[in-house]
Amino acid sequence: MLDPTSFDRFEEMKQELLDIIEERLDESEHILWASTDQQFYFITSQIVVFSARKTIVKPAELVSVVPEMTSSSIFYHFIDARTRTFGHLDDFRAWLYGFEDKYRDLCDILSNVDPFFSTLPELRQQLSNIFKDYFGKER
Amino acid sequence: MGSALDKYSEICGPDVIDQLRQLVAPLKGAKVIHVNSTRKGGGVAEILAKLVPLKKELGIDVSWEVIEGDADFFKCTKGFHNALQGNKVEIPRSLLTNYEETNRRNSEDLRSKLEDADIVFIHDPQPASLLDYCPDRKGKWIWRCHIDASRPYRPVWKYLRNFVSGYDASIFSLAAFAQPLPHVEYLIAPSIDPLSEKNIELDPSEIESVVSGLGVDLERPIMTQVSRFDIFKDPVGVIRAYRLTKKFIPTLQLILAGGEATDDPEALSVLDDVRTAANDDPDIHIMLLPADAHRSINAIQRASDIVLQKSLKEGFGLTVTEAMWKGKPVIGGDTGGIRIQVVNHQTGFLSNTPEGAALRARYLLFHRDLLQEMGEKARNFVRENFLLTRHLREYLTLMVSLLHGRGDRIELE
């Protein structure tokens, strides 16, 4: 298994991927093939970062803001963030750690969310529930 | 009456329109030109007729030019089209000479405009050689290929490649449709227009009137495939899947809706096979609809419980997105563009056999709650990925990317 968020640069991940593929190909005694309709395509992408024109200053505001976030905002802040923040953190934790230890328990809960096994709307729901539960209790 | 963007905002949400406005900001002052070979008729003209006014409304200085040609020119470009799709078409040298000469003649009128533009989109092979006649172009030229060129007839592709290699970039609809070229290649999938007759919301009474008028009972489950009577759409396989499902759900009805019978001997032969397979089953409704029966198709899709697109080979297959937009899970063949529309087990099921399709249909008709849930996911998936607004956003992104650098990310203010 390759964790894409554990690499600092895409080039490193690409190289690791190629090495793994080469290694498996080296093991094979047979000529490998794929039908024309089942090819593998290497595609690159550019991320476009839009302003959502929303700013919050208090962590408790996450309760009302997260359920309204678009799927692409969830992707940007919870998945893409891991490739661009120090320590490969999502944006929520990166921000909450800035309040010193105050939200450490919330960060622990967030670190248990695996973002790669649910759809973005499901992820939004999961995060919304976490923030609602946490700040509901806090109040 | 609001603007077109206001109408799309009601469907897609204001955030989507705001993103389009943010993308347009770096394009302020840029001159953009689209060139194709017809103002009306065909998918390219249809999409330009929608995209160009929306770009204008966003404030882009955009125009749409159409080249002119004689019968021989269009005979030649029809040959290009068929050859790119894989048919072995020999095109006489005289037609190729006329093709080049026609582009040269058109360039006389268009040259100053084209050379002055910041971005020129040339659609399909018809105007592709215009580039050669505009040596002093200052902007970026992009060749937009709307055709499935996954397995082109090589002699014709070699000829066309000479022209398209000189472009700054090209666009294909799907990775599988692209050919290697010496420049950056973009992928932009087609889209549907939620405001068109084929996709607009319909009043339940209209749906009832259309479907009942066709002899279909709305009180009983309906399975539908909308497509040409073409062997690769596997209509006989659909009938087989229906029969297997009907053993468990005896009230099931099947609609096979396609275009009116033509003089195409292949289509007529497939239609004969379909009628034989249907064997006068009163619950199988074979419908030959005129090309402009968009509202009827819309009503049929909305009245259906499940939609099939059991293709054995498919280009993009936008009928899948049309059904998904109406909240229907789609059971589709595991081929071509169906694969990127049907997310297996999420927005529908991919299936390679009538038996597999029947099993999935039974499963969905038994688990009505899941059918509903999958249908909702399908509609949301289309809202985010296959509406005209996404199509427009990708054109704008491509322009920003070409004019303002090609890093890993584009950060907008």
Tab-separated table of C-alpha atoms in Angstrom, chain B residues 30-366:
chain	number	residue	atom	x	y	z
B	30	ALA	CA	-7.930	38.271	-23.408
B	31	LYS	CA	-9.391	37.719	-26.879
B	32	VAL	CA	-10.752	34.201	-27.393
B	33	ILE	CA	-11.989	32.677	-30.659
B	34	HIS	CA	-13.704	29.348	-31.337
B	35	VAL	CA	-13.674	28.012	-34.890
B	36	ASN	CA	-15.710	25.128	-36.278
B	37	SER	CA	-17.463	24.309	-39.528
B	38	THR	CA	-21.143	24.739	-38.785
B	39	ARG	CA	-23.351	27.113	-36.819
B	40	LYS	CA	-26.233	24.622	-36.497
B	41	GLY	CA	-26.558	20.858	-36.283
B	42	GLY	CA	-24.292	18.396	-34.578
B	43	GLY	CA	-22.876	18.172	-31.096
B	44	VAL	CA	-20.075	20.722	-31.553
B	45	ALA	CA	-22.388	23.527	-32.690
B	46	GLU	CA	-24.793	22.605	-29.894
B	47	ILE	CA	-22.132	22.946	-27.214
B	48	LEU	CA	-20.661	26.158	-28.682
B	49	ALA	CA	-24.132	27.680	-28.855
B	50	LYS	CA	-24.306	27.284	-25.079
B	51	LEU	CA	-20.704	27.892	-24.002
B	52	VAL	CA	-19.974	31.013	-26.065
B	53	PRO	CA	-22.896	33.097	-24.668
B	54	LEU	CA	-22.003	31.999	-21.108
B	55	LYS	CA	-18.381	33.076	-21.635
B	56	LYS	CA	-19.646	36.419	-22.945
B	57	GLU	CA	-21.899	36.834	-19.913
B	58	LEU	CA	-18.867	36.224	-17.704
B	59	GLY	CA	-17.146	39.115	-19.448
B	60	ILE	CA	-14.787	37.278	-21.783
B	61	ASP	CA	-14.103	38.816	-25.187
B	62	VAL	CA	-15.094	35.710	-27.134
B	63	SER	CA	-16.275	35.130	-30.669
B	64	TRP	CA	-17.322	32.122	-32.710
B	65	GLU	CA	-16.221	31.833	-36.329
B	66	VAL	CA	-17.470	29.276	-38.829
B	67	ILE	CA	-15.471	28.212	-41.876
B	68	GLU	CA	-17.200	27.549	-45.186
B	69	GLY	CA	-16.639	24.732	-47.605
B	70	ASP	CA	-18.182	23.010	-50.620
B	71	ALA	CA	-19.651	19.512	-50.824
B	72	ASP	CA	-16.244	17.973	-51.533
B	73	PHE	CA	-14.795	19.639	-48.444
B	74	PHE	CA	-17.454	18.082	-46.232
B	75	LYS	CA	-17.113	14.749	-48.016
B	76	CYS	CA	-13.432	14.838	-47.122
B	77	THR	CA	-14.001	15.857	-43.478
B	78	LYS	CA	-16.715	13.202	-43.085
B	79	GLY	CA	-14.021	10.779	-44.236
B	80	PHE	CA	-11.653	12.191	-41.563
B	81	HIS	CA	-14.341	11.715	-38.924
B	82	ASN	CA	-15.007	8.105	-39.869
B	83	ALA	CA	-11.299	7.343	-40.176
B	84	LEU	CA	-10.542	8.785	-36.715
B	85	GLN	CA	-13.229	6.466	-35.369
B	86	GLY	CA	-11.370	3.538	-36.872
B	87	ASN	CA	-13.043	2.958	-40.259
B	88	LYS	CA	-10.707	2.222	-43.129
B	89	VAL	CA	-11.485	5.212	-45.306
B	90	GLU	CA	-9.307	5.998	-48.313
B	91	ILE	CA	-9.454	9.693	-49.110
B	92	PRO	CA	-8.438	10.656	-52.667
B	93	ARG	CA	-5.599	13.176	-53.034
B	94	SER	CA	-7.936	15.552	-54.872
B	95	LEU	CA	-10.185	15.801	-51.810
B	96	LEU	CA	-7.195	16.431	-49.553
B	97	THR	CA	-6.010	19.211	-51.855
B	98	ASN	CA	-9.485	20.732	-51.764
B	99	TYR	CA	-9.482	20.451	-47.934
B	100	GLU	CA	-6.223	22.401	-47.686
B	101	GLU	CA	-7.312	24.917	-50.294
B	102	THR	CA	-10.634	25.490	-48.462
B	103	ASN	CA	-8.775	26.192	-45.212
B	104	ARG	CA	-6.406	28.528	-47.031
B	105	ARG	CA	-9.345	30.425	-48.550
B	106	ASN	CA	-11.059	30.728	-45.157
B	107	SER	CA	-7.827	31.934	-43.616
B	108	GLU	CA	-7.884	34.941	-45.967
B	109	ASP	CA	-10.967	36.229	-44.162
B	110	LEU	CA	-10.042	35.115	-40.660
B	111	ARG	CA	-6.265	35.599	-40.548
B	112	SER	CA	-6.046	39.005	-38.894
B	113	LYS	CA	-8.599	38.046	-36.220
B	114	LEU	CA	-6.998	34.688	-35.545
B	115	GLU	CA	-3.450	35.992	-35.483
B	116	ASP	CA	-4.466	38.712	-33.061
B	117	ALA	CA	-6.330	36.419	-30.624
B	118	ASP	CA	-4.842	35.321	-27.314
B	119	ILE	CA	-6.503	31.921	-27.451
B	120	VAL	CA	-7.879	30.094	-30.480
B	121	PHE	CA	-9.902	26.902	-30.128
B	122	ILE	CA	-10.089	24.913	-33.349
B	123	HIS	CA	-12.805	22.271	-33.184
B	124	ASP	CA	-12.334	18.906	-34.885
B	125	PRO	CA	-10.458	18.243	-38.147
B	126	GLN	CA	-12.438	20.570	-40.442
B	127	PRO	CA	-10.539	23.805	-39.634
B	128	ALA	CA	-7.383	22.052	-38.322
B	129	SER	CA	-5.081	23.224	-41.121
B	130	LEU	CA	-5.933	26.921	-40.556
B	131	LEU	CA	-2.920	27.036	-38.250
B	132	ASP	CA	-0.571	26.608	-41.214
B	133	TYR	CA	-2.008	29.732	-42.824
B	134	CYS	CA	-1.608	31.959	-39.774
B	135	PRO	CA	2.178	32.149	-39.379
B	136	ASP	CA	2.185	35.361	-37.326
B	137	ARG	CA	-0.152	34.120	-34.604
B	138	LYS	CA	0.529	35.682	-31.232
B	139	GLY	CA	-1.696	33.552	-29.006
B	140	LYS	CA	-2.064	29.940	-27.996
B	141	TRP	CA	-3.792	27.580	-30.405
B	142	ILE	CA	-5.676	24.575	-29.098
B	143	TRP	CA	-7.067	21.699	-31.139
B	144	ARG	CA	-10.281	20.351	-29.591
B	145	CYS	CA	-10.975	16.806	-30.773
B	146	HIS	CA	-14.581	15.786	-30.074
B	147	ILE	CA	-14.118	12.429	-31.775
B	148	ASP	CA	-13.150	9.079	-30.277
B	149	ALA	CA	-9.683	8.776	-31.832
B	150	SER	CA	-8.632	5.799	-29.727
B	151	ARG	CA	-7.957	3.573	-32.725
B	152	PRO	CA	-7.787	5.777	-35.819
B	153	TYR	CA	-7.173	4.534	-39.330
B	154	ARG	CA	-3.461	5.244	-39.400
B	155	PRO	CA	-2.939	6.692	-42.921
B	156	VAL	CA	-5.578	9.378	-42.291
B	157	TRP	CA	-4.343	10.094	-38.750
B	158	LYS	CA	-0.771	10.468	-40.102
B	159	TYR	CA	-2.044	13.097	-42.514
B	160	LEU	CA	-4.007	15.008	-39.850
B	161	ARG	CA	-1.246	14.700	-37.280
B	162	ASN	CA	0.936	16.888	-39.506
B	163	PHE	CA	-1.486	19.739	-38.890
B	164	VAL	CA	-2.397	19.190	-35.242
B	165	SER	CA	1.181	18.604	-34.066
B	166	GLY	CA	1.841	22.318	-34.545
B	167	TYR	CA	-0.754	23.347	-31.949
B	168	ASP	CA	0.170	24.468	-28.427
B	169	ALA	CA	-2.218	21.991	-26.846
B	170	SER	CA	-5.040	19.629	-27.648
B	171	ILE	CA	-8.167	18.511	-25.819
B	172	PHE	CA	-9.741	15.061	-25.847
B	173	SER	CA	-12.908	13.870	-24.102
B	174	LEU	CA	-11.370	10.828	-22.429
B	175	ALA	CA	-7.851	9.495	-21.914
B	176	ALA	CA	-8.693	6.503	-24.076
B	177	PHE	CA	-9.677	8.798	-26.977
B	178	ALA	CA	-6.316	10.579	-27.121
B	179	GLN	CA	-3.364	10.041	-29.414
B	180	PRO	CA	0.255	10.851	-28.538
B	181	LEU	CA	1.111	14.392	-29.688
B	182	PRO	CA	4.158	16.595	-29.109
B	183	HIS	CA	2.335	19.050	-26.842
B	184	VAL	CA	0.293	19.089	-23.662
B	185	GLU	CA	-3.001	17.210	-23.955
B	186	TYR	CA	-5.981	18.099	-21.784
B	187	LEU	CA	-8.954	15.920	-20.926
B	188	ILE	CA	-12.336	17.604	-20.824
B	189	ALA	CA	-15.325	15.308	-20.587
B	190	PRO	CA	-18.567	16.277	-22.300
B	191	SER	CA	-21.521	17.476	-20.267
B	192	ILE	CA	-25.283	17.826	-20.289
B	193	ASP	CA	-27.281	21.007	-20.076
B	194	PRO	CA	-29.743	20.802	-17.176
B	195	LEU	CA	-31.861	23.521	-18.816
B	196	SER	CA	-32.276	21.728	-22.150
B	197	GLU	CA	-35.530	20.024	-23.167
B	198	LYS	CA	-33.913	16.641	-22.629
B	199	ASN	CA	-32.941	17.335	-19.036
B	200	ILE	CA	-35.195	20.040	-17.669
B	201	GLU	CA	-37.489	19.208	-14.738
B	202	LEU	CA	-40.902	17.984	-15.933
B	203	ASP	CA	-44.257	18.221	-14.285
B	204	PRO	CA	-45.448	14.768	-13.062
B	205	SER	CA	-48.606	15.162	-15.142
B	206	GLU	CA	-46.514	15.588	-18.301
B	207	ILE	CA	-44.466	12.473	-17.482
B	208	GLU	CA	-47.645	10.509	-16.909
B	209	SER	CA	-49.256	11.718	-20.085
B	210	VAL	CA	-46.197	10.926	-22.269
B	211	VAL	CA	-45.473	7.504	-20.798
B	212	SER	CA	-49.092	6.342	-20.532
B	213	GLY	CA	-49.584	7.545	-24.095
B	214	LEU	CA	-46.849	5.135	-25.136
B	215	GLY	CA	-48.781	2.256	-23.558
B	216	VAL	CA	-46.571	1.867	-20.479
B	217	ASP	CA	-48.139	1.272	-17.064
B	218	LEU	CA	-46.718	3.723	-14.542
B	219	GLU	CA	-47.941	1.623	-11.629
B	220	ARG	CA	-45.510	-1.193	-12.496
B	221	PRO	CA	-41.677	-1.192	-12.450
B	222	ILE	CA	-39.965	0.095	-15.582
B	223	MET	CA	-36.480	-0.717	-16.855
B	224	THR	CA	-35.242	1.399	-19.773
B	225	GLN	CA	-32.417	1.675	-22.266
B	226	VAL	CA	-32.255	4.761	-24.477
B	227	SER	CA	-29.905	4.279	-27.411
B	228	ARG	CA	-29.577	3.680	-31.125
B	229	PHE	CA	-30.421	0.205	-32.405
B	230	ASP	CA	-26.773	-0.648	-32.781
B	231	ILE	CA	-25.144	-4.004	-32.144
B	232	PHE	CA	-22.629	-2.407	-29.751
B	233	LYS	CA	-25.464	-1.079	-27.554
B	234	ASP	CA	-26.499	-4.728	-27.109
B	235	PRO	CA	-30.310	-4.261	-27.141
B	236	VAL	CA	-30.774	-8.029	-27.437
B	237	GLY	CA	-28.632	-8.460	-24.300
B	238	VAL	CA	-30.925	-5.943	-22.587
B	239	ILE	CA	-33.964	-8.062	-23.482
B	240	ARG	CA	-32.180	-11.099	-22.062
B	241	ALA	CA	-31.422	-9.223	-18.835
B	242	TYR	CA	-35.096	-8.139	-18.662
B	243	ARG	CA	-36.337	-11.725	-19.064
B	244	LEU	CA	-34.001	-12.980	-16.326
B	245	THR	CA	-35.211	-10.199	-14.020
B	246	LYS	CA	-38.878	-10.727	-14.889
B	247	LYS	CA	-38.742	-14.291	-13.565
B	248	PHE	CA	-38.454	-12.728	-10.116
B	249	ILE	CA	-40.406	-9.525	-10.764
B	250	PRO	CA	-43.266	-10.562	-13.080
B	251	THR	CA	-44.739	-7.065	-13.288
B	252	LEU	CA	-41.540	-5.616	-14.830
B	253	GLN	CA	-41.767	-3.682	-18.115
B	254	LEU	CA	-38.946	-2.855	-20.519
B	255	ILE	CA	-38.620	0.239	-22.720
B	256	LEU	CA	-36.101	0.243	-25.547
B	257	ALA	CA	-36.156	3.766	-26.955
B	258	GLY	CA	-34.095	4.615	-29.997
B	259	GLY	CA	-34.110	6.698	-33.147
B	260	GLU	CA	-36.514	6.171	-35.999
B	261	ALA	CA	-35.676	3.422	-38.478
B	262	THR	CA	-33.319	4.686	-41.154
B	263	ASP	CA	-32.046	3.296	-44.400
B	264	ASP	CA	-28.946	2.064	-42.581
B	265	PRO	CA	-29.046	-1.704	-43.280
B	266	GLU	CA	-27.114	-2.488	-40.095
B	267	ALA	CA	-29.588	-0.599	-37.893
B	268	LEU	CA	-32.526	-2.283	-39.631
B	269	SER	CA	-30.973	-5.695	-39.110
B	270	VAL	CA	-30.407	-4.996	-35.380
B	271	LEU	CA	-33.996	-3.774	-35.080
B	272	ASP	CA	-35.198	-7.041	-36.688
B	273	ASP	CA	-33.155	-9.017	-34.160
B	274	VAL	CA	-34.630	-6.940	-31.325
B	275	ARG	CA	-38.194	-7.570	-32.517
B	276	THR	CA	-37.503	-11.283	-32.839
B	277	ALA	CA	-36.026	-11.387	-29.323
B	278	ALA	CA	-39.000	-9.425	-27.939
B	279	ASN	CA	-41.299	-12.077	-29.391
B	280	ASP	CA	-44.413	-9.918	-29.071
B	281	ASP	CA	-44.049	-9.638	-25.285
B	282	PRO	CA	-46.625	-6.928	-24.450
B	283	ASP	CA	-44.391	-5.666	-21.644
B	284	ILE	CA	-41.499	-4.910	-24.007
B	285	HIS	CA	-41.979	-1.486	-25.575
B	286	ILE	CA	-39.778	-0.824	-28.581
B	287	MET	CA	-39.994	2.866	-29.392
B	288	LEU	CA	-38.704	4.540	-32.525
B	289	LEU	CA	-38.693	8.213	-31.712
B	290	PRO	CA	-37.897	11.192	-33.957
B	291	ALA	CA	-34.527	12.897	-33.439
B	292	ASP	CA	-36.154	15.891	-31.743
B	293	ALA	CA	-38.231	13.892	-29.245
B	294	HIS	CA	-36.143	15.275	-26.387
B	295	ARG	CA	-39.057	15.873	-24.021
B	296	SER	CA	-40.405	12.362	-24.570
B	297	ILE	CA	-36.984	10.849	-23.824
B	298	ASN	CA	-36.830	13.053	-20.730
B	299	ALA	CA	-40.239	11.770	-19.560
B	300	ILE	CA	-39.322	8.132	-20.241
B	301	GLN	CA	-36.093	8.428	-18.262
B	302	ARG	CA	-37.907	10.105	-15.362
B	303	ALA	CA	-40.660	7.467	-15.317
B	304	SER	CA	-38.134	4.607	-15.198
B	305	ASP	CA	-37.054	2.829	-12.040
B	306	ILE	CA	-33.734	1.666	-13.465
B	307	VAL	CA	-31.864	2.710	-16.584
B	308	LEU	CA	-29.557	0.388	-18.473
B	309	GLN	CA	-26.756	1.262	-20.873
B	310	LYS	CA	-25.507	-2.216	-21.506
B	311	SER	CA	-23.057	-1.231	-24.240
B	312	LEU	CA	-20.362	-3.642	-25.348
B	313	LYS	CA	-18.402	-0.734	-26.835
B	314	GLU	CA	-19.131	2.923	-26.131
B	315	GLY	CA	-17.781	6.372	-26.909
B	316	PHE	CA	-18.647	8.616	-23.998
B	317	GLY	CA	-22.277	7.559	-23.563
B	318	LEU	CA	-23.898	10.727	-22.248
B	319	THR	CA	-27.287	8.969	-21.982
B	320	VAL	CA	-25.842	7.558	-18.747
B	321	THR	CA	-25.387	11.041	-17.293
B	322	GLU	CA	-28.861	12.054	-18.546
B	323	ALA	CA	-30.448	9.213	-16.570
B	324	MET	CA	-28.294	9.818	-13.498
B	325	TRP	CA	-29.301	13.494	-13.488
B	326	LYS	CA	-32.905	12.286	-13.194
B	327	GLY	CA	-31.958	10.381	-10.040
B	328	LYS	CA	-31.785	6.947	-11.643
B	329	PRO	CA	-29.078	4.410	-10.860
B	330	VAL	CA	-27.588	3.116	-14.111
B	331	ILE	CA	-26.495	-0.421	-14.881
B	332	GLY	CA	-23.905	0.124	-17.569
B	333	GLY	CA	-21.437	-1.861	-19.641
B	334	ASP	CA	-17.878	-1.740	-18.336
B	335	THR	CA	-16.533	0.186	-21.323
B	336	GLY	CA	-15.515	3.643	-22.598
B	337	GLY	CA	-16.929	6.725	-20.892
B	338	ILE	CA	-19.514	4.690	-18.937
B	339	ARG	CA	-16.696	3.804	-16.551
B	340	ILE	CA	-16.190	7.388	-15.431
B	341	GLN	CA	-19.908	8.067	-15.045
B	342	VAL	CA	-20.997	4.922	-13.236
B	343	VAL	CA	-19.053	4.588	-9.997
B	344	ASN	CA	-19.548	0.885	-9.374
B	345	HIS	CA	-21.821	0.210	-6.363
B	346	GLN	CA	-22.199	3.965	-5.748
B	347	THR	CA	-24.020	5.629	-8.650
B	348	GLY	CA	-24.953	2.351	-10.336
B	349	PHE	CA	-23.347	-0.895	-11.378
B	350	LEU	CA	-20.915	-1.889	-14.115
B	351	SER	CA	-21.759	-5.154	-15.748
B	352	ASN	CA	-20.414	-7.199	-18.648
B	353	THR	CA	-23.213	-9.732	-19.127
B	354	PRO	CA	-27.026	-9.903	-19.268
B	355	GLU	CA	-26.861	-12.192	-16.224
B	356	GLY	CA	-24.855	-9.611	-14.265
B	357	ALA	CA	-27.181	-6.795	-15.333
B	358	ALA	CA	-30.224	-8.860	-14.310
B	359	LEU	CA	-28.760	-9.617	-10.888
B	360	ARG	CA	-28.114	-5.920	-10.249
B	361	ALA	CA	-31.594	-4.974	-11.476
B	362	ARG	CA	-33.200	-7.531	-9.160
B	363	TYR	CA	-31.077	-6.319	-6.269
B	364	LEU	CA	-32.123	-2.700	-6.802
B	365	LEU	CA	-35.800	-3.464	-7.339
B	366	PHE	CA	-35.792	-5.539	-4.152
